[in-house]
Amino acid sequence: MTTNINELIYLYHLQDPEALPLLMETYQPLAARFWRQHAAGMEREDFMQFANMVLVRCLNTYRQDLHLTFSTYYRAALLHQISGLHRHRTEPDPGTVFFSLDQMQSDSDHSVHEAIEDPRMNVSRQVHARLLLDEMVRKLTGKKGEEARRILSLRSMEYSMREIAQKTGLSMGQVRYMLDGLTRSHSGLAEI
């Protein structure tokens, strides 16, 4: 039976509970080969869990518009993460001195972890920031319409002008003209 990776990725994004286990099973031989070649000093089960975490991260960040197969993307990401493991597993220099942040804090009743603000607890600030951003986009695009909003949105996600042109069906010159028009009409803005 041939596994259609793109179909499984699509089902994963539709939150099909069977898609992720099938993807993990599909990529298990690759992960096992990488374990033998690059991480034999690590327990096999630990490495397989590590490889599955990399797989999930790749599933959430993979972009098909980059003309790269998912298998190639996953293989490169896994190799990168393995090299990161090797860097982090090295022993510190013998002369290195470590301090506990909890010991350095003057108020001994609270730990450092309690002093760090949890961003999930500040929903009102996030909602306010989103409303301000939406208002700014509305003012920027004004009468230019939905197409200008989409171009600005794609540019804010760091798409290149060529990628924006491909996604919107416009020429690169039209995209550049729209972006230039947005920055000219609001000269107080930094370059987009």
Coordinates of N, CA, C and O in Angstrom, one line a residue:
M1 N 0.8 -1.2 0.0 CA 0.0 0.0 0.0 C 0.9 1.2 0.0 O 1.8 1.4 0.8
T2 N 0.7 2.1 -0.9 CA 1.4 3.4 -1.0 C 0.7 4.4 -0.2 O -0.5 4.6 -0.2
T3 N 1.5 5.1 0.6 CA 1.0 6.2 1.5 C 1.1 7.5 0.8 O 2.2 7.9 0.3
N4 N 0.0 8.2 0.7 CA 0.0 9.6 0.1 C 0.3 10.6 1.3 O -0.6 10.9 2.1
I5 N 1.5 11.0 1.3 CA 2.0 11.9 2.4 C 1.1 13.2 2.4 O 0.7 13.7 3.4
N6 N 0.9 13.8 1.2 CA 0.2 15.1 1.2 C -1.2 14.9 1.7 O -1.8 15.8 2.3
E7 N -1.9 13.8 1.4 CA -3.2 13.5 1.9 C -3.2 13.4 3.4 O -4.1 13.9 4.1
L8 N -2.2 12.7 4.0 CA -2.1 12.6 5.4 C -1.8 13.9 6.1 O -2.3 14.2 7.2
I9 N -1.0 14.8 5.4 CA -0.8 16.1 6.0 C -2.1 16.9 6.0 O -2.4 17.6 7.0
Y10 N -2.8 16.8 4.9 CA -4.1 17.5 4.8 C -5.0 17.0 5.9 O -5.7 17.8 6.6
L11 N -5.1 15.7 6.1 CA -6.0 15.1 7.2 C -5.5 15.5 8.6 O -6.3 15.8 9.5
Y12 N -4.1 15.6 8.7 CA -3.6 16.1 10.0 C -4.1 17.5 10.3 O -4.5 17.8 11.5
H13 N -4.1 18.4 9.3 CA -4.5 19.7 9.5 C -6.1 19.8 9.7 O -6.5 20.8 10.3
L14 N -6.8 18.8 9.3 CA -8.2 18.7 9.6 C -8.5 18.1 10.9 O -9.6 17.8 11.3
Q15 N -7.4 17.8 11.6 CA -7.4 17.2 13.0 C -8.0 15.8 13.0 O -8.7 15.4 13.9
D16 N -7.7 15.0 12.0 CA -8.1 13.6 11.9 C -7.2 12.9 12.9 O -5.9 12.9 12.8
P17 N -7.7 12.1 13.9 CA -6.9 11.5 14.9 C -6.1 10.4 14.3 O -5.1 10.0 15.0
E18 N -6.4 9.8 13.2 CA -5.6 8.7 12.6 C -4.4 9.2 11.8 O -3.5 8.4 11.5
A19 N -4.4 10.5 11.4 CA -3.3 11.0 10.5 C -2.0 11.0 11.1 O -1.0 10.6 10.5
L20 N -1.8 11.5 12.3 CA -0.5 11.7 12.9 C 0.1 10.3 13.2 O 1.3 10.1 12.9
P21 N -0.6 9.3 13.8 CA 0.0 8.0 13.9 C 0.5 7.4 12.6 O 1.6 6.8 12.5
L22 N -0.3 7.6 11.5 CA 0.1 7.1 10.2 C 1.4 7.8 9.7 O 2.3 7.1 9.1
L23 N 1.5 9.1 9.9 CA 2.7 9.8 9.5 C 3.9 9.4 10.3 O 5.0 9.2 9.8
M24 N 3.7 9.2 11.6 CA 4.8 8.7 12.4 C 5.3 7.3 12.0 O 6.5 7.1 11.9
E25 N 4.3 6.5 11.7 CA 4.7 5.1 11.2 C 5.4 5.2 9.8 O 6.4 4.5 9.6
T26 N 5.0 6.1 9.0 CA 5.6 6.3 7.7 C 7.0 6.7 7.8 O 7.9 6.3 7.0
Y27 N 7.3 7.6 8.7 CA 8.6 8.2 8.8 C 9.5 7.5 9.9 O 10.6 7.9 10.1
Q28 N 9.0 6.4 10.5 CA 9.8 5.7 11.5 C 11.0 5.1 10.9 O 12.1 5.2 11.5
P29 N 11.0 4.5 9.7 CA 12.3 3.9 9.1 C 13.3 5.0 8.9 O 14.5 4.8 9.2
L30 N 12.9 6.2 8.5 CA 13.9 7.3 8.3 C 14.5 7.7 9.6 O 15.7 7.8 9.8
A31 N 13.6 7.8 10.6 CA 14.1 8.2 12.0 C 15.1 7.1 12.5 O 16.1 7.4 13.1
A32 N 14.7 5.8 12.3 CA 15.6 4.7 12.8 C 16.9 4.8 12.1 O 18.0 4.6 12.7
R33 N 17.0 5.1 10.8 CA 18.2 5.2 10.1 C 19.1 6.3 10.6 O 20.3 6.2 10.8
F34 N 18.4 7.5 10.9 CA 19.1 8.6 11.4 C 19.7 8.3 12.8 O 20.7 8.8 13.2
W35 N 18.9 7.5 13.6 CA 19.4 7.2 14.9 C 20.6 6.3 14.8 O 21.6 6.6 15.5
R36 N 20.6 5.3 13.9 CA 21.8 4.5 13.7 C 23.0 5.3 13.2 O 24.2 5.1 13.7
Q37 N 22.8 6.3 12.3 CA 23.9 7.0 11.7 C 24.4 8.2 12.6 O 25.6 8.5 12.6
H38 N 23.5 8.8 13.3 CA 23.9 10.1 13.9 C 23.7 10.2 15.4 O 24.3 11.1 16.0
A39 N 22.9 9.3 16.0 CA 22.6 9.5 17.4 C 22.6 8.1 18.1 O 21.7 7.9 19.0
A40 N 23.5 7.3 17.8 CA 23.5 5.9 18.4 C 23.8 6.0 19.9 O 23.4 5.0 20.6
G41 N 24.4 7.0 20.4 CA 24.6 7.2 21.8 C 23.4 7.4 22.6 O 23.4 7.4 23.9
M42 N 22.3 7.7 22.0 CA 21.0 8.1 22.6 C 20.1 6.8 22.6 O 20.2 6.0 21.7
E43 N 19.3 6.7 23.6 CA 18.4 5.5 23.7 C 17.5 5.6 22.4 O 17.0 6.7 22.1
R44 N 17.2 4.4 21.9 CA 16.4 4.4 20.6 C 15.0 5.0 20.8 O 14.5 5.8 20.0
E45 N 14.3 4.6 21.9 CA 13.0 5.2 22.2 C 13.0 6.7 22.4 O 12.1 7.4 22.0
D46 N 14.0 7.2 23.1 CA 14.1 8.6 23.3 C 14.3 9.3 22.0 O 13.6 10.4 21.7
F47 N 15.1 8.7 21.1 CA 15.3 9.4 19.8 C 14.1 9.3 19.0 O 13.8 10.3 18.3
M48 N 13.3 8.2 19.0 CA 12.1 8.1 18.2 C 11.1 9.2 18.7 O 10.4 9.8 17.9
Q49 N 11.0 9.4 20.0 CA 10.1 10.4 20.5 C 10.6 11.8 20.1 O 9.8 12.7 19.7
F50 N 11.9 12.0 20.1 CA 12.5 13.3 19.6 C 12.1 13.5 18.2 O 11.7 14.6 17.7
A51 N 12.3 12.4 17.3 CA 12.0 12.5 15.9 C 10.5 12.8 15.7 O 10.2 13.5 14.8
N52 N 9.6 12.2 16.5 CA 8.2 12.5 16.4 C 7.9 13.9 16.7 O 7.0 14.6 16.1
M53 N 8.6 14.5 17.7 CA 8.4 15.9 18.0 C 8.8 16.8 16.9 O 8.1 17.8 16.6
V54 N 9.9 16.5 16.3 CA 10.4 17.2 15.1 C 9.4 17.1 14.0 O 9.1 18.1 13.3
L55 N 8.8 15.9 13.8 CA 7.8 15.7 12.8 C 6.6 16.6 13.0 O 6.1 17.2 12.0
V56 N 6.1 16.7 14.2 CA 4.9 17.5 14.5 C 5.3 19.0 14.2 O 4.5 19.7 13.6
R57 N 6.5 19.4 14.6 CA 6.9 20.8 14.4 C 6.9 21.1 12.9 O 6.5 22.1 12.4
C58 N 7.4 20.1 12.1 CA 7.5 20.3 10.7 C 6.1 20.3 10.1 O 5.9 21.1 9.1
L59 N 5.2 19.5 10.6 CA 3.8 19.5 10.0 C 3.2 20.9 10.2 O 2.4 21.3 9.4
N60 N 3.5 21.5 11.3 CA 2.9 22.8 11.6 C 3.6 24.0 10.9 O 3.0 25.1 10.9
T61 N 4.8 23.8 10.4 CA 5.5 24.9 9.8 C 5.7 24.7 8.3 O 6.2 25.6 7.6
Y62 N 5.4 23.5 7.7 CA 5.6 23.2 6.3 C 4.8 24.1 5.4 O 3.6 24.3 5.7
R63 N 5.4 24.6 4.4 CA 4.7 25.4 3.4 C 4.9 24.8 2.0 O 6.0 24.7 1.5
Q64 N 3.8 24.4 1.4 CA 3.9 23.8 0.1 C 4.3 24.7 -1.0 O 4.8 24.3 -2.0
D65 N 4.1 26.0 -0.8 CA 4.4 26.9 -1.9 C 5.9 27.1 -2.1 O 6.3 27.8 -3.0
L66 N 6.7 26.5 -1.3 CA 8.2 26.6 -1.4 C 8.7 25.6 -2.4 O 9.9 25.5 -2.6
H67 N 7.9 24.8 -2.9 CA 8.2 23.7 -3.9 C 9.3 22.8 -3.4 O 10.3 22.5 -4.0
L68 N 9.1 22.3 -2.2 CA 9.9 21.4 -1.5 C 9.0 20.3 -0.9 O 8.0 20.6 -0.3
T69 N 9.4 19.0 -1.2 CA 8.6 17.9 -0.7 C 8.7 17.9 0.9 O 9.7 18.3 1.5
F70 N 7.6 17.4 1.5 CA 7.6 17.4 2.9 C 8.7 16.4 3.4 O 9.3 16.7 4.5
S71 N 9.0 15.3 2.7 CA 10.0 14.4 3.2 C 11.4 15.1 3.2 O 12.1 14.9 4.2
T72 N 11.7 15.9 2.2 CA 12.9 16.6 2.2 C 13.0 17.6 3.3 O 14.0 17.8 4.0
Y73 N 11.9 18.3 3.5 CA 11.8 19.3 4.6 C 12.0 18.7 6.0 O 12.8 19.1 6.8
Y74 N 11.3 17.5 6.2 CA 11.5 16.8 7.5 C 12.9 16.3 7.7 O 13.5 16.4 8.7
R75 N 13.5 15.7 6.6 CA 14.8 15.2 6.7 C 15.8 16.3 7.1 O 16.6 16.1 8.0
A76 N 15.7 17.4 6.4 CA 16.6 18.5 6.7 C 16.4 19.0 8.2 O 17.4 19.3 8.9
A77 N 15.1 19.1 8.6 CA 14.8 19.6 9.9 C 15.4 18.6 11.0 O 15.9 19.1 12.0
L78 N 15.2 17.4 10.7 CA 15.7 16.3 11.7 C 17.2 16.4 11.8 O 17.7 16.3 12.9
L79 N 17.9 16.5 10.7 CA 19.3 16.6 10.7 C 19.8 17.8 11.5 O 20.7 17.8 12.3
H80 N 19.1 18.9 11.3 CA 19.4 20.2 12.0 C 19.2 20.0 13.5 O 20.0 20.4 14.3
Q81 N 18.1 19.4 13.8 CA 17.8 19.2 15.3 C 18.8 18.2 15.9 O 19.2 18.4 17.1
I82 N 19.2 17.2 15.2 CA 20.2 16.3 15.7 C 21.6 17.0 15.9 O 22.2 16.8 17.0
S83 N 22.0 17.9 15.0 CA 23.2 18.6 15.2 C 23.1 19.5 16.4 O 24.0 19.7 17.1
G84 N 21.9 20.1 16.6 CA 21.6 20.9 17.8 C 21.7 20.1 19.1 O 22.2 20.5 20.1
L85 N 21.3 18.8 19.0 CA 21.4 17.9 20.2 C 22.9 17.7 20.6 O 23.2 17.7 21.7
H86 N 23.7 17.5 19.6 CA 25.1 17.3 19.8 C 25.8 18.5 20.4 O 26.6 18.4 21.3
R87 N 25.4 19.7 20.0 CA 25.9 20.9 20.6 C 25.5 21.1 22.0 O 26.3 21.5 22.9
H88 N 24.3 20.7 22.4 CA 23.8 20.9 23.7 C 24.2 19.8 24.7 O 24.1 20.0 25.9
R89 N 24.6 18.7 24.2 CA 25.0 17.6 25.0 C 26.5 17.7 25.4 O 26.9 16.9 26.2
T90 N 27.2 18.6 24.9 CA 28.6 18.8 25.3 C 28.7 19.3 26.7 O 27.8 20.0 27.2
E91 N 29.7 18.9 27.4 CA 29.9 19.3 28.8 C 30.4 20.7 28.9 O 31.1 21.2 28.0
P92 N 30.0 21.5 29.9 CA 30.4 22.9 30.1 C 31.9 22.9 30.5 O 32.4 21.9 31.0
D93 N 32.5 24.0 30.3 CA 33.9 24.1 30.7 C 34.1 23.9 32.2 O 33.2 24.3 32.9
P94 N 35.2 23.3 32.6 CA 35.3 23.0 34.1 C 35.3 24.3 34.9 O 34.9 24.3 36.1
G95 N 35.7 25.4 34.4 CA 35.8 26.7 35.1 C 34.5 27.4 35.2 O 34.4 28.5 35.8
T96 N 33.4 26.9 34.5 CA 32.1 27.6 34.5 C 31.4 27.6 35.8 O 31.3 26.5 36.4
V97 N 30.9 28.7 36.3 CA 30.2 28.8 37.5 C 28.8 29.0 37.2 O 28.4 29.9 36.4
F98 N 27.9 28.3 37.8 CA 26.4 28.4 37.6 C 25.8 29.0 38.9 O 26.1 28.7 40.0
F99 N 24.8 29.9 38.6 CA 24.1 30.5 39.7 C 22.6 30.2 39.5 O 22.1 30.2 38.4
S100 N 21.9 30.0 40.6 CA 20.5 29.8 40.5 C 19.8 31.2 40.6 O 20.1 32.0 41.5
L101 N 18.9 31.4 39.7 CA 18.2 32.7 39.7 C 17.3 32.8 41.0 O 17.1 33.9 41.5
D102 N 16.8 31.7 41.5 CA 16.0 31.8 42.7 C 16.9 32.2 43.9 O 16.4 32.9 44.7
Q103 N 18.2 31.8 43.9 CA 19.1 32.3 45.0 C 19.4 33.7 44.9 O 19.6 34.4 45.9
M104 N 19.5 34.2 43.6 CA 19.8 35.6 43.4 C 18.7 36.6 43.7 O 18.9 37.8 44.0
Q105 N 17.4 36.1 43.7 CA 16.3 37.0 43.9 C 16.2 37.4 45.4 O 16.4 36.6 46.3
S106 N 16.0 38.7 45.6 CA 16.1 39.2 47.0 C 14.9 38.7 47.8 O 15.0 38.4 49.0
D107 N 13.7 38.6 47.2 CA 12.5 38.2 47.9 C 12.4 36.7 47.9 O 12.1 36.0 46.9
S108 N 12.7 36.0 49.1 CA 12.7 34.6 49.1 C 11.4 33.9 49.2 O 11.3 32.7 49.1
D109 N 10.3 34.7 49.3 CA 8.9 34.1 49.3 C 8.4 33.6 48.0 O 7.5 32.8 47.9
H110 N 9.0 34.2 46.9 CA 8.5 33.9 45.5 C 9.7 33.4 44.7 O 10.8 33.8 44.8
S111 N 9.4 32.4 43.8 CA 10.4 32.0 42.9 C 10.5 32.9 41.6 O 9.5 33.7 41.4
V112 N 11.5 32.8 40.9 CA 11.7 33.6 39.6 C 10.5 33.2 38.7 O 10.0 34.1 38.0
H113 N 10.1 32.0 38.6 CA 9.1 31.5 37.7 C 7.7 32.2 38.0 O 7.0 32.4 37.1
E114 N 7.5 32.5 39.3 CA 6.2 33.2 39.6 C 6.3 34.7 39.2 O 5.3 35.3 39.0
A115 N 7.5 35.2 39.1 CA 7.7 36.7 38.8 C 7.5 36.9 37.3 O 7.3 38.0 36.8
I116 N 7.7 35.9 36.4 CA 7.6 36.1 35.0 C 6.1 36.0 34.6 O 5.4 35.1 35.0
E117 N 5.7 37.0 33.9 CA 4.3 37.2 33.5 C 4.0 36.1 32.4 O 4.7 35.9 31.4
D118 N 2.9 35.4 32.6 CA 2.4 34.5 31.6 C 1.6 35.2 30.6 O 0.5 35.8 30.9
P119 N 2.0 35.2 29.3 CA 1.3 35.9 28.3 C -0.1 35.4 28.0 O -1.0 36.2 27.6
R120 N -0.4 34.2 28.4 CA -1.8 33.7 28.2 C -2.8 34.3 29.2 O -4.0 34.3 28.9
M121 N -2.2 34.8 30.3 CA -3.1 35.4 31.3 C -3.5 36.8 31.0 O -4.3 37.4 31.6
N122 N -2.9 37.4 30.0 CA -3.1 38.8 29.7 C -3.9 38.9 28.3 O -3.5 39.5 27.4
V123 N -5.1 38.4 28.3 CA -5.9 38.3 27.1 C -6.4 39.7 26.7 O -6.4 40.0 25.5
S124 N -6.7 40.5 27.7 CA -7.2 41.9 27.3 C -6.2 42.7 26.5 O -6.5 43.4 25.6
R125 N -4.9 42.5 26.9 CA -3.8 43.3 26.2 C -3.7 42.7 24.8 O -3.5 43.5 23.8
Q126 N -3.8 41.4 24.6 CA -3.7 40.8 23.3 C -4.8 41.2 22.4 O -4.6 41.5 21.2
V127 N -6.0 41.2 23.0 CA -7.2 41.7 22.2 C -7.1 43.1 21.8 O -7.3 43.5 20.6
H128 N -6.6 44.0 22.7 CA -6.4 45.4 22.4 C -5.4 45.6 21.3 O -5.6 46.4 20.4
A129 N -4.3 44.8 21.4 CA -3.2 44.9 20.4 C -3.8 44.5 19.0 O -3.5 45.1 18.0
R130 N -4.6 43.4 19.0 CA -5.2 42.9 17.7 C -6.1 44.0 17.1 O -6.1 44.2 15.9
L131 N -6.9 44.6 18.0 CA -7.8 45.6 17.5 C -7.1 46.8 16.9 O -7.4 47.4 15.9
L132 N -6.0 47.2 17.6 CA -5.1 48.3 17.1 C -4.5 48.0 15.7 O -4.5 48.8 14.8
L133 N -4.1 46.7 15.6 CA -3.5 46.3 14.4 C -4.5 46.3 13.2 O -4.2 46.7 12.1
D134 N -5.7 45.8 13.5 CA -6.7 45.7 12.5 C -7.1 47.2 12.1 O -7.3 47.4 10.9
E135 N -7.2 48.1 13.0 CA -7.5 49.5 12.7 C -6.4 50.1 11.9 O -6.7 50.8 10.9
M136 N -5.1 49.8 12.2 CA -4.0 50.3 11.4 C -4.1 49.8 10.0 O -3.9 50.5 9.0
V137 N -4.4 48.5 9.8 CA -4.4 47.9 8.5 C -5.6 48.6 7.7 O -5.5 48.9 6.5
R138 N -6.7 48.8 8.4 CA -7.9 49.4 7.7 C -7.5 50.8 7.3 O -7.8 51.2 6.1
K139 N -6.8 51.6 8.1 CA -6.4 52.9 7.7 C -5.4 52.9 6.6 O -5.5 53.8 5.7
L140 N -4.5 52.0 6.7 CA -3.4 51.9 5.6 C -4.1 51.6 4.3 O -3.7 52.2 3.3
T141 N -5.0 50.6 4.2 CA -5.5 50.2 3.0 C -6.6 51.1 2.5 O -6.9 51.2 1.3
G142 N -7.4 51.7 3.4 CA -8.4 52.6 3.1 C -9.3 52.2 2.0 O -10.0 51.2 2.0
K143 N -9.3 53.0 0.9 CA -10.2 52.7 -0.2 C -9.6 51.7 -1.2 O -10.1 51.4 -2.2
K144 N -8.4 51.3 -0.9 CA -7.7 50.4 -1.8 C -8.3 49.0 -1.8 O -8.0 48.2 -2.7
G145 N -9.0 48.6 -0.8 CA -9.8 47.4 -0.9 C -9.1 46.2 -0.3 O -8.0 46.2 0.3
E146 N -9.8 45.1 -0.5 CA -9.4 43.8 0.0 C -8.1 43.3 -0.5 O -7.3 42.7 0.2
E147 N -7.8 43.6 -1.8 CA -6.6 43.2 -2.4 C -5.3 43.8 -1.7 O -4.4 43.1 -1.4
A148 N -5.4 45.0 -1.4 CA -4.4 45.7 -0.6 C -4.2 45.1 0.7 O -3.1 45.0 1.2
R149 N -5.3 44.8 1.4 CA -5.2 44.2 2.7 C -4.5 42.9 2.6 O -3.7 42.5 3.5
R150 N -4.8 42.1 1.6 CA -4.2 40.8 1.5 C -2.7 40.9 1.2 O -1.9 40.2 1.7
I151 N -2.3 41.8 0.3 CA -0.9 42.1 0.0 C -0.2 42.5 1.3 O 0.9 42.0 1.6
L152 N -0.7 43.4 2.0 CA -0.1 43.9 3.3 C 0.0 42.7 4.3 O 1.0 42.6 4.9
S153 N -1.0 41.9 4.4 CA -1.0 40.8 5.3 C 0.1 39.8 4.9 O 0.9 39.3 5.7
L154 N 0.2 39.5 3.6 CA 1.3 38.5 3.2 C 2.6 39.1 3.4 O 3.6 38.4 3.8
R155 N 2.8 40.4 3.1 CA 4.1 41.0 3.3 C 4.5 41.0 4.8 O 5.7 40.8 5.1
S156 N 3.5 41.2 5.7 CA 3.8 41.2 7.1 C 4.2 39.8 7.6 O 4.9 39.6 8.6
M157 N 3.8 38.7 6.8 CA 4.2 37.4 7.1 C 5.6 37.0 6.4 O 5.9 35.9 6.3
E158 N 6.2 38.1 5.9 CA 7.6 38.0 5.3 C 7.6 37.2 4.0 O 8.6 36.6 3.7
Y159 N 6.5 37.2 3.3 CA 6.5 36.6 1.9 C 7.3 37.6 1.0 O 7.2 38.8 1.2
S160 N 8.0 37.1 0.1 CA 8.7 38.0 -0.9 C 7.6 38.5 -1.9 O 6.5 38.0 -2.0
M161 N 8.0 39.5 -2.6 CA 7.1 40.1 -3.6 C 6.7 39.1 -4.7 O 5.6 39.0 -5.1
R162 N 7.7 38.2 -5.0 CA 7.4 37.2 -6.0 C 6.3 36.2 -5.5 O 5.4 35.8 -6.2
E163 N 6.5 35.8 -4.2 CA 5.5 34.9 -3.6 C 4.1 35.6 -3.5 O 3.1 34.9 -3.7
I164 N 4.1 36.8 -3.1 CA 2.8 37.6 -3.0 C 2.2 37.6 -4.4 O 1.0 37.4 -4.6
A165 N 3.0 37.9 -5.4 CA 2.5 38.0 -6.8 C 1.9 36.6 -7.2 O 0.8 36.5 -7.8
Q166 N 2.5 35.5 -6.9 CA 2.0 34.2 -7.2 C 0.7 33.9 -6.5 O -0.2 33.3 -7.0
K167 N 0.7 34.3 -5.2 CA -0.5 34.0 -4.4 C -1.7 34.8 -4.8 O -2.9 34.4 -4.7
T168 N -1.5 36.1 -5.2 CA -2.6 37.0 -5.6 C -2.9 37.0 -7.0 O -4.0 37.5 -7.4
G169 N -2.1 36.4 -7.9 CA -2.3 36.4 -9.3 C -2.0 37.8 -10.0 O -2.3 38.0 -11.1
L170 N -1.3 38.6 -9.3 CA -0.8 39.9 -9.8 C 0.6 39.8 -10.3 O 1.3 38.9 -10.0
S171 N 1.0 40.8 -11.0 CA 2.4 40.8 -11.4 C 3.2 41.4 -10.3 O 2.7 42.0 -9.4
M172 N 4.6 41.2 -10.3 CA 5.4 41.7 -9.3 C 5.4 43.2 -9.3 O 5.5 43.9 -8.3
G173 N 5.3 43.8 -10.5 CA 5.2 45.3 -10.6 C 3.9 45.8 -9.9 O 4.0 46.9 -9.3
Q174 N 2.8 45.1 -10.1 CA 1.6 45.6 -9.5 C 1.7 45.5 -7.9 O 1.2 46.4 -7.2
V175 N 2.3 44.4 -7.5 CA 2.5 44.2 -6.0 C 3.4 45.4 -5.5 O 3.1 46.0 -4.5
R176 N 4.5 45.6 -6.2 CA 5.4 46.7 -5.8 C 4.7 48.0 -5.8 O 4.8 48.8 -4.8
Y177 N 3.9 48.3 -6.8 CA 3.2 49.5 -6.9 C 2.2 49.7 -5.7 O 2.1 50.8 -5.1
M178 N 1.5 48.6 -5.4 CA 0.5 48.7 -4.2 C 1.3 49.0 -2.9 O 0.8 49.8 -2.2
L179 N 2.4 48.2 -2.7 CA 3.1 48.5 -1.5 C 3.7 49.8 -1.4 O 3.7 50.5 -0.4
D180 N 4.3 50.3 -2.6 CA 4.8 51.7 -2.6 C 3.7 52.7 -2.3 O 3.9 53.7 -1.6
G181 N 2.5 52.5 -2.9 CA 1.4 53.4 -2.7 C 1.0 53.4 -1.2 O 0.7 54.5 -0.7
L182 N 1.0 52.3 -0.5 CA 0.7 52.2 0.9 C 1.7 53.0 1.7 O 1.4 53.7 2.6
T183 N 3.0 52.8 1.4 CA 4.0 53.5 2.2 C 4.1 55.0 1.8 O 4.3 55.8 2.7
R184 N 3.8 55.4 0.6 CA 3.8 56.8 0.2 C 2.6 57.5 0.9 O 2.8 58.7 1.4
S185 N 1.5 56.9 0.9 CA 0.3 57.6 1.5 C 0.4 57.7 3.0 O -0.3 58.5 3.6
H186 N 1.3 56.9 3.6 CA 1.5 57.0 5.1 C 3.0 57.1 5.3 O 3.7 56.2 5.7
S187 N 3.6 58.2 4.9 CA 5.1 58.4 4.9 C 5.7 58.3 6.3 O 6.9 58.1 6.4
G188 N 4.9 58.3 7.4 CA 5.4 58.2 8.7 C 5.8 56.7 9.0 O 6.4 56.5 10.1
L189 N 5.4 55.8 8.2 CA 5.7 54.4 8.4 C 7.1 54.0 8.0 O 7.6 54.6 7.0
A190 N 7.7 53.1 8.7 CA 8.9 52.5 8.2 C 8.7 51.7 7.0 O 7.5 51.3 6.7
E191 N 9.7 51.4 6.3 CA 9.5 50.6 5.1 C 9.0 49.2 5.4 O 9.4 48.6 6.4
I192 N 8.0 48.8 4.6 CA 7.3 47.5 4.9 C 8.2 46.4 4.5 O 8.8 46.4 3.5

